[in-house]
């Protein structure tokens, strides 16, 4: 059995632990080993919580270790993951048992799929993405690396979301729209046109702001 270490203990880290316990493979393929965080006291003020083992830089990777990253800031997250991979770390997917992932989809590594999320047929999802509660990604979509798609967002069939994109809560990306690298879609937006790289769009229909 693999031993799961969560990088990042405070904030979203505790949620990731709970999601891990509800994910496919928990206690059959992997079990929780501990948190890694530069702040060793991140959880010390709250009783009955697992404590931080050490920082990711101090940790000595073992043969059966696997990792997931809960860090919210995408730039810090990317640097941390690349550093850990260079040291030989293996990342896994956490796929909630109540998610619906098509067997015809292609999934990378280090992703988190939360409950009631849906991944359609022939969809390709990259690495280290966060797909939040109730999100729907339709058929034939492409989702790049380090993307965050928030609760109840919808990517309709044929949508392309490039690397490092954030799509906020309850947004809808229309058929065959492309969201450029490093772009942000504001909450409750309806995107009917391509979004250029680095842009922030908001509204119905969404416009650059």
PDB file of C-alpha atoms in Angstrom:
ATOM      1  CA  UNK A   1       0.000   0.000   0.000  1.00  0.00           C
ATOM      2  CA  UNK A   2       1.183   3.530  -0.825  1.00  0.00           C
ATOM      3  CA  UNK A   3       1.647   6.232   1.804  1.00  0.00           C
ATOM      4  CA  UNK A   4       0.064   9.590   0.974  1.00  0.00           C
ATOM      5  CA  UNK A   5       1.697  12.845   2.033  1.00  0.00           C
ATOM      6  CA  UNK A   6      -0.173  16.124   1.629  1.00  0.00           C
ATOM      7  CA  UNK A   7       1.993  19.145   0.850  1.00  0.00           C
ATOM      8  CA  UNK A   8       0.454  22.106   2.661  1.00  0.00           C
ATOM      9  CA  UNK A   9      -1.269  21.617   6.010  1.00  0.00           C
ATOM     10  CA  UNK A  10      -3.181  24.801   6.779  1.00  0.00           C
ATOM     11  CA  UNK A  11      -6.177  26.160   4.887  1.00  0.00           C
ATOM     12  CA  UNK A  12      -7.199  23.756   2.142  1.00  0.00           C
ATOM     13  CA  UNK A  13      -4.866  21.036   3.422  1.00  0.00           C
ATOM     14  CA  UNK A  14      -7.288  19.706   6.034  1.00  0.00           C
ATOM     15  CA  UNK A  15     -10.060  19.631   3.431  1.00  0.00           C
ATOM     16  CA  UNK A  16      -7.804  17.640   1.107  1.00  0.00           C
ATOM     17  CA  UNK A  17      -7.253  15.109   3.893  1.00  0.00           C
ATOM     18  CA  UNK A  18     -11.005  14.640   4.269  1.00  0.00           C
ATOM     19  CA  UNK A  19     -11.422  14.357   0.500  1.00  0.00           C
ATOM     20  CA  UNK A  20      -8.617  11.794   0.398  1.00  0.00           C
ATOM     21  CA  UNK A  21     -10.499   9.657   2.903  1.00  0.00           C
ATOM     22  CA  UNK A  22     -13.518   9.781   0.591  1.00  0.00           C
ATOM     23  CA  UNK A  23     -11.548   9.046  -2.577  1.00  0.00           C
ATOM     24  CA  UNK A  24     -11.272   5.896  -4.623  1.00  0.00           C
ATOM     25  CA  UNK A  25      -8.453   3.704  -3.330  1.00  0.00           C
ATOM     26  CA  UNK A  26      -8.298   5.031   0.226  1.00  0.00           C
ATOM     27  CA  UNK A  27      -7.137   2.233   2.560  1.00  0.00           C
ATOM     28  CA  UNK A  28      -7.009  -0.209  -0.343  1.00  0.00           C
ATOM     29  CA  UNK A  29      -4.369   1.475  -2.511  1.00  0.00           C
ATOM     30  CA  UNK A  30      -3.112   4.273  -0.261  1.00  0.00           C
ATOM     31  CA  UNK A  31      -3.321   5.536   3.318  1.00  0.00           C
ATOM     32  CA  UNK A  32      -2.549   8.911   4.871  1.00  0.00           C
ATOM     33  CA  UNK A  33       0.976   9.300   6.241  1.00  0.00           C
ATOM     34  CA  UNK A  34       1.212  12.977   7.158  1.00  0.00           C
ATOM     35  CA  UNK A  35       1.462  16.636   6.202  1.00  0.00           C
ATOM     36  CA  UNK A  36       4.502  18.473   4.898  1.00  0.00           C
ATOM     37  CA  UNK A  37       4.651  22.224   5.518  1.00  0.00           C
ATOM     38  CA  UNK A  38       7.310  24.881   6.029  1.00  0.00           C
ATOM     39  CA  UNK A  39       5.327  25.933   9.118  1.00  0.00           C
ATOM     40  CA  UNK A  40       5.765  22.985  11.471  1.00  0.00           C
ATOM     41  CA  UNK A  41       3.225  24.511  13.866  1.00  0.00           C
ATOM     42  CA  UNK A  42       0.521  24.984  11.232  1.00  0.00           C
ATOM     43  CA  UNK A  43      -1.893  22.619  13.031  1.00  0.00           C
ATOM     44  CA  UNK A  44      -0.524  22.662  16.562  1.00  0.00           C
ATOM     45  CA  UNK A  45      -3.144  25.065  17.945  1.00  0.00           C
ATOM     46  CA  UNK A  46      -6.010  22.651  17.219  1.00  0.00           C
ATOM     47  CA  UNK A  47      -6.260  19.417  19.214  1.00  0.00           C
ATOM     48  CA  UNK A  48      -6.855  15.985  17.675  1.00  0.00           C
ATOM     49  CA  UNK A  49      -5.404  16.896  14.292  1.00  0.00           C
ATOM     50  CA  UNK A  50      -2.518  15.177  12.516  1.00  0.00           C
ATOM     51  CA  UNK A  51       0.636  17.207  12.957  1.00  0.00           C
ATOM     52  CA  UNK A  52       3.161  18.374  10.379  1.00  0.00           C
ATOM     53  CA  UNK A  53       6.025  15.933   9.892  1.00  0.00           C
ATOM     54  CA  UNK A  54       8.458  18.513   8.515  1.00  0.00           C
ATOM     55  CA  UNK A  55       8.879  20.746   5.464  1.00  0.00           C
ATOM     56  CA  UNK A  56       8.909  19.241   1.986  1.00  0.00           C
ATOM     57  CA  UNK A  57      12.577  20.199   1.653  1.00  0.00           C
ATOM     58  CA  UNK A  58      13.505  18.320   4.826  1.00  0.00           C
ATOM     59  CA  UNK A  59      11.474  15.215   4.064  1.00  0.00           C
ATOM     60  CA  UNK A  60      13.349  12.134   2.830  1.00  0.00           C
ATOM     61  CA  UNK A  61      11.222  10.454   0.166  1.00  0.00           C
ATOM     62  CA  UNK A  62      10.558   6.763   0.796  1.00  0.00           C
ATOM     63  CA  UNK A  63       9.896   4.028  -1.748  1.00  0.00           C
ATOM     64  CA  UNK A  64       6.128   3.760  -1.191  1.00  0.00           C
ATOM     65  CA  UNK A  65       5.447   7.474  -0.778  1.00  0.00           C
ATOM     66  CA  UNK A  66       2.977   9.315  -3.001  1.00  0.00           C
ATOM     67  CA  UNK A  67       2.054  12.986  -2.857  1.00  0.00           C
ATOM     68  CA  UNK A  68      -0.715  15.493  -3.461  1.00  0.00           C
ATOM     69  CA  UNK A  69      -0.362  19.279  -3.188  1.00  0.00           C
ATOM     70  CA  UNK A  70      -2.984  21.432  -1.457  1.00  0.00           C
ATOM     71  CA  UNK A  71      -1.228  24.799  -1.904  1.00  0.00           C
ATOM     72  CA  UNK A  72      -3.641  27.394  -3.293  1.00  0.00           C
ATOM     73  CA  UNK A  73      -1.236  29.891  -4.851  1.00  0.00           C
ATOM     74  CA  UNK A  74      -0.561  28.396  -8.271  1.00  0.00           C
ATOM     75  CA  UNK A  75       2.910  29.888  -8.707  1.00  0.00           C
ATOM     76  CA  UNK A  76       4.088  28.534  -5.355  1.00  0.00           C
ATOM     77  CA  UNK A  77       2.320  25.243  -6.045  1.00  0.00           C
ATOM     78  CA  UNK A  78       4.038  24.825  -9.414  1.00  0.00           C
ATOM     79  CA  UNK A  79       7.504  25.545  -8.009  1.00  0.00           C
ATOM     80  CA  UNK A  80       6.955  23.181  -5.087  1.00  0.00           C
ATOM     81  CA  UNK A  81       5.741  20.332  -7.287  1.00  0.00           C
ATOM     82  CA  UNK A  82       8.541  20.692  -9.814  1.00  0.00           C
ATOM     83  CA  UNK A  83      11.081  20.712  -6.972  1.00  0.00           C
ATOM     84  CA  UNK A  84       9.566  17.555  -5.472  1.00  0.00           C
ATOM     85  CA  UNK A  85       9.444  15.801  -8.834  1.00  0.00           C
ATOM     86  CA  UNK A  86      13.122  16.569  -9.374  1.00  0.00           C
ATOM     87  CA  UNK A  87      13.769  14.717  -6.131  1.00  0.00           C
ATOM     88  CA  UNK A  88      11.814  11.683  -7.343  1.00  0.00           C
ATOM     89  CA  UNK A  89       8.360  12.332  -5.830  1.00  0.00           C
ATOM     90  CA  UNK A  90       5.390  10.553  -7.387  1.00  0.00           C
ATOM     91  CA  UNK A  91       2.013  12.319  -7.393  1.00  0.00           C
ATOM     92  CA  UNK A  92      -1.370  10.598  -7.485  1.00  0.00           C
ATOM     93  CA  UNK A  93      -4.918  11.638  -8.346  1.00  0.00           C
ATOM     94  CA  UNK A  94      -7.566  11.982  -5.667  1.00  0.00           C
ATOM     95  CA  UNK A  95     -10.857  11.079  -7.326  1.00  0.00           C
ATOM     96  CA  UNK A  96     -13.852  11.339  -5.024  1.00  0.00           C
ATOM     97  CA  UNK A  97     -15.985   8.211  -4.985  1.00  0.00           C
ATOM     98  CA  UNK A  98     -19.065  10.317  -5.834  1.00  0.00           C
ATOM     99  CA  UNK A  99     -17.494  11.876  -8.940  1.00  0.00           C
ATOM    100  CA  UNK A 100     -18.384  10.645 -12.432  1.00  0.00           C
ATOM    101  CA  UNK A 101     -15.292  10.224 -14.602  1.00  0.00           C
ATOM    102  CA  UNK A 102     -15.733   8.758 -18.075  1.00  0.00           C
ATOM    103  CA  UNK A 103     -13.551   5.701 -18.729  1.00  0.00           C
ATOM    104  CA  UNK A 104     -12.820   7.273 -22.130  1.00  0.00           C
ATOM    105  CA  UNK A 105     -11.172  10.323 -20.575  1.00  0.00           C
ATOM    106  CA  UNK A 106      -7.406  10.780 -20.247  1.00  0.00           C
ATOM    107  CA  UNK A 107      -6.250  11.982 -16.840  1.00  0.00           C
ATOM    108  CA  UNK A 108      -2.762  13.152 -15.849  1.00  0.00           C
ATOM    109  CA  UNK A 109      -1.365  13.050 -12.301  1.00  0.00           C
ATOM    110  CA  UNK A 110      -1.698  15.100  -9.134  1.00  0.00           C
ATOM    111  CA  UNK A 111      -5.321  16.088  -9.816  1.00  0.00           C
ATOM    112  CA  UNK A 112      -8.102  16.449  -7.250  1.00  0.00           C
ATOM    113  CA  UNK A 113     -11.673  15.701  -8.392  1.00  0.00           C
ATOM    114  CA  UNK A 114     -14.238  16.550  -5.718  1.00  0.00           C
ATOM    115  CA  UNK A 115     -17.679  15.048  -5.178  1.00  0.00           C
ATOM    116  CA  UNK A 116     -20.373  15.365  -7.819  1.00  0.00           C
ATOM    117  CA  UNK A 117     -17.876  16.489 -10.449  1.00  0.00           C
ATOM    118  CA  UNK A 118     -18.356  15.049 -13.941  1.00  0.00           C
ATOM    119  CA  UNK A 119     -15.693  14.426 -16.577  1.00  0.00           C
ATOM    120  CA  UNK A 120     -17.127  13.654 -20.019  1.00  0.00           C
ATOM    121  CA  UNK A 121     -16.017  11.187 -22.645  1.00  0.00           C
ATOM    122  CA  UNK A 122     -12.822  11.760 -24.644  1.00  0.00           C
ATOM    123  CA  UNK A 123     -11.812  14.638 -22.398  1.00  0.00           C
ATOM    124  CA  UNK A 124      -8.121  15.166 -21.692  1.00  0.00           C
ATOM    125  CA  UNK A 125      -7.141  16.627 -18.312  1.00  0.00           C
ATOM    126  CA  UNK A 126      -3.520  17.535 -17.587  1.00  0.00           C
ATOM    127  CA  UNK A 127      -1.641  17.514 -14.294  1.00  0.00           C
ATOM    128  CA  UNK A 128      -2.223  19.065 -10.861  1.00  0.00           C
ATOM    129  CA  UNK A 129      -5.679  20.463 -11.535  1.00  0.00           C
ATOM    130  CA  UNK A 130      -8.364  21.131  -8.948  1.00  0.00           C
ATOM    131  CA  UNK A 131     -11.860  20.235 -10.136  1.00  0.00           C
ATOM    132  CA  UNK A 132     -14.249  21.394  -7.432  1.00  0.00           C
ATOM    133  CA  UNK A 133     -17.663  20.258  -6.204  1.00  0.00           C
ATOM    134  CA  UNK A 134     -20.370  19.910  -8.847  1.00  0.00           C
ATOM    135  CA  UNK A 135     -18.189  20.962 -11.778  1.00  0.00           C
ATOM    136  CA  UNK A 136     -19.134  19.561 -15.184  1.00  0.00           C
ATOM    137  CA  UNK A 137     -16.519  19.158 -17.910  1.00  0.00           C
ATOM    138  CA  UNK A 138     -18.222  17.945 -21.071  1.00  0.00           C
ATOM    139  CA  UNK A 139     -17.119  15.622 -23.823  1.00  0.00           C
ATOM    140  CA  UNK A 140     -14.039  16.293 -25.955  1.00  0.00           C
ATOM    141  CA  UNK A 141     -12.686  19.029 -23.684  1.00  0.00           C
ATOM    142  CA  UNK A 142      -9.018  19.795 -23.102  1.00  0.00           C
ATOM    143  CA  UNK A 143      -7.916  21.019 -19.676  1.00  0.00           C
ATOM    144  CA  UNK A 144      -4.248  21.986 -19.278  1.00  0.00           C
ATOM    145  CA  UNK A 145      -1.917  21.740 -16.278  1.00  0.00           C
ATOM    146  CA  UNK A 146      -2.400  23.600 -12.969  1.00  0.00           C
ATOM    147  CA  UNK A 147      -5.964  24.653 -13.710  1.00  0.00           C
ATOM    148  CA  UNK A 148      -8.545  25.401 -11.031  1.00  0.00           C
ATOM    149  CA  UNK A 149     -12.206  25.021 -11.909  1.00  0.00           C
ATOM    150  CA  UNK A 150     -14.470  26.060  -9.055  1.00  0.00           C
ATOM    151  CA  UNK A 151     -17.788  24.727  -7.796  1.00  0.00           C
ATOM    152  CA  UNK A 152     -20.656  24.229 -10.268  1.00  0.00           C
ATOM    153  CA  UNK A 153     -18.729  25.592 -13.245  1.00  0.00           C
ATOM    154  CA  UNK A 154     -19.539  24.061 -16.627  1.00  0.00           C
ATOM    155  CA  UNK A 155     -17.247  23.523 -19.607  1.00  0.00           C
ATOM    156  CA  UNK A 156     -19.520  22.547 -22.476  1.00  0.00           C
ATOM    157  CA  UNK A 157     -18.368  20.070 -25.142  1.00  0.00           C
ATOM    158  CA  UNK A 158     -15.178  20.868 -27.046  1.00  0.00           C
ATOM    159  CA  UNK A 159     -13.908  23.577 -24.680  1.00  0.00           C
ATOM    160  CA  UNK A 160     -10.131  24.114 -24.442  1.00  0.00           C
ATOM    161  CA  UNK A 161      -8.700  25.448 -21.188  1.00  0.00           C
ATOM    162  CA  UNK A 162      -4.980  26.064 -21.405  1.00  0.00           C
ATOM    163  CA  UNK A 163      -2.409  25.879 -18.578  1.00  0.00           C
ATOM    164  CA  UNK A 164      -2.751  27.764 -15.297  1.00  0.00           C
ATOM    165  CA  UNK A 165      -6.321  28.971 -15.812  1.00  0.00           C
ATOM    166  CA  UNK A 166      -8.791  29.762 -13.023  1.00  0.00           C
ATOM    167  CA  UNK A 167     -12.527  29.437 -13.717  1.00  0.00           C
ATOM    168  CA  UNK A 168     -14.543  30.689 -10.767  1.00  0.00           C
ATOM    169  CA  UNK A 169     -17.819  29.448  -9.304  1.00  0.00           C
ATOM    170  CA  UNK A 170     -20.882  28.822 -11.495  1.00  0.00           C
ATOM    171  CA  UNK A 171     -19.328  30.056 -14.735  1.00  0.00           C
ATOM    172  CA  UNK A 172     -20.284  28.496 -18.066  1.00  0.00           C
ATOM    173  CA  UNK A 173     -17.824  28.137 -20.941  1.00  0.00           C
ATOM    174  CA  UNK A 174     -19.742  27.696 -24.188  1.00  0.00           C
ATOM    175  CA  UNK A 175     -19.111  25.110 -26.922  1.00  0.00           C
ATOM    176  CA  UNK A 176     -15.614  25.083 -28.471  1.00  0.00           C
ATOM    177  CA  UNK A 177     -14.429  28.215 -26.654  1.00  0.00           C
ATOM    178  CA  UNK A 178     -10.697  28.406 -25.852  1.00  0.00           C
ATOM    179  CA  UNK A 179      -9.501  29.953 -22.581  1.00  0.00           C
ATOM    180  CA  UNK A 180      -5.888  31.126 -23.007  1.00  0.00           C
ATOM    181  CA  UNK A 181      -3.011  30.330 -20.687  1.00  0.00           C
ATOM    182  CA  UNK A 182      -2.988  32.174 -17.308  1.00  0.00           C
ATOM    183  CA  UNK A 183      -6.479  33.597 -17.868  1.00  0.00           C
ATOM    184  CA  UNK A 184      -9.161  34.062 -15.195  1.00  0.00           C
ATOM    185  CA  UNK A 185     -12.933  33.753 -15.579  1.00  0.00           C
ATOM    186  CA  UNK A 186     -14.954  35.579 -12.921  1.00  0.00           C
ATOM    187  CA  UNK A 187     -17.776  33.927 -11.004  1.00  0.00           C
ATOM    188  CA  UNK A 188     -21.172  33.445 -12.680  1.00  0.00           C
ATOM    189  CA  UNK A 189     -19.847  34.421 -16.114  1.00  0.00           C
ATOM    190  CA  UNK A 190     -21.092  33.088 -19.450  1.00  0.00           C
ATOM    191  CA  UNK A 191     -18.140  32.885 -21.859  1.00  0.00           C
ATOM    192  CA  UNK A 192     -19.133  32.776 -25.516  1.00  0.00           C
ATOM    193  CA  UNK A 193     -15.876  33.967 -27.134  1.00  0.00           C
ATOM    194  CA  UNK A 194     -12.253  32.887 -26.886  1.00  0.00           C
ATOM    195  CA  UNK A 195     -10.326  34.428 -23.985  1.00  0.00           C
ATOM    196  CA  UNK A 196      -6.795  35.572 -24.749  1.00  0.00           C
ATOM    197  CA  UNK A 197      -3.749  34.586 -22.703  1.00  0.00           C
ATOM    198  CA  UNK A 198      -3.500  36.326 -19.328  1.00  0.00           C
ATOM    199  CA  UNK A 199      -6.881  38.060 -19.611  1.00  0.00           C
ATOM    200  CA  UNK A 200      -9.532  38.344 -16.901  1.00  0.00           C
ATOM    201  CA  UNK A 201     -13.136  38.195 -18.082  1.00  0.00           C
ATOM    202  CA  UNK A 202     -16.411  38.615 -16.244  1.00  0.00           C
ATOM    203  CA  UNK A 203     -20.127  38.967 -16.956  1.00  0.00           C
ATOM    204  CA  UNK A 204     -22.888  37.648 -19.187  1.00  0.00           C
ATOM    205  CA  UNK A 205     -21.692  37.567 -21.860  1.00  0.00           C
ATOM    206  CA  UNK A 206     -18.176  37.707 -20.424  1.00  0.00           C
ATOM    207  CA  UNK A 207     -15.998  40.678 -21.330  1.00  0.00           C
ATOM    208  CA  UNK A 208     -12.405  41.482 -20.478  1.00  0.00           C
ATOM    209  CA  UNK A 209     -11.901  43.660 -17.409  1.00  0.00           C
TER     210      UNK A 209
END
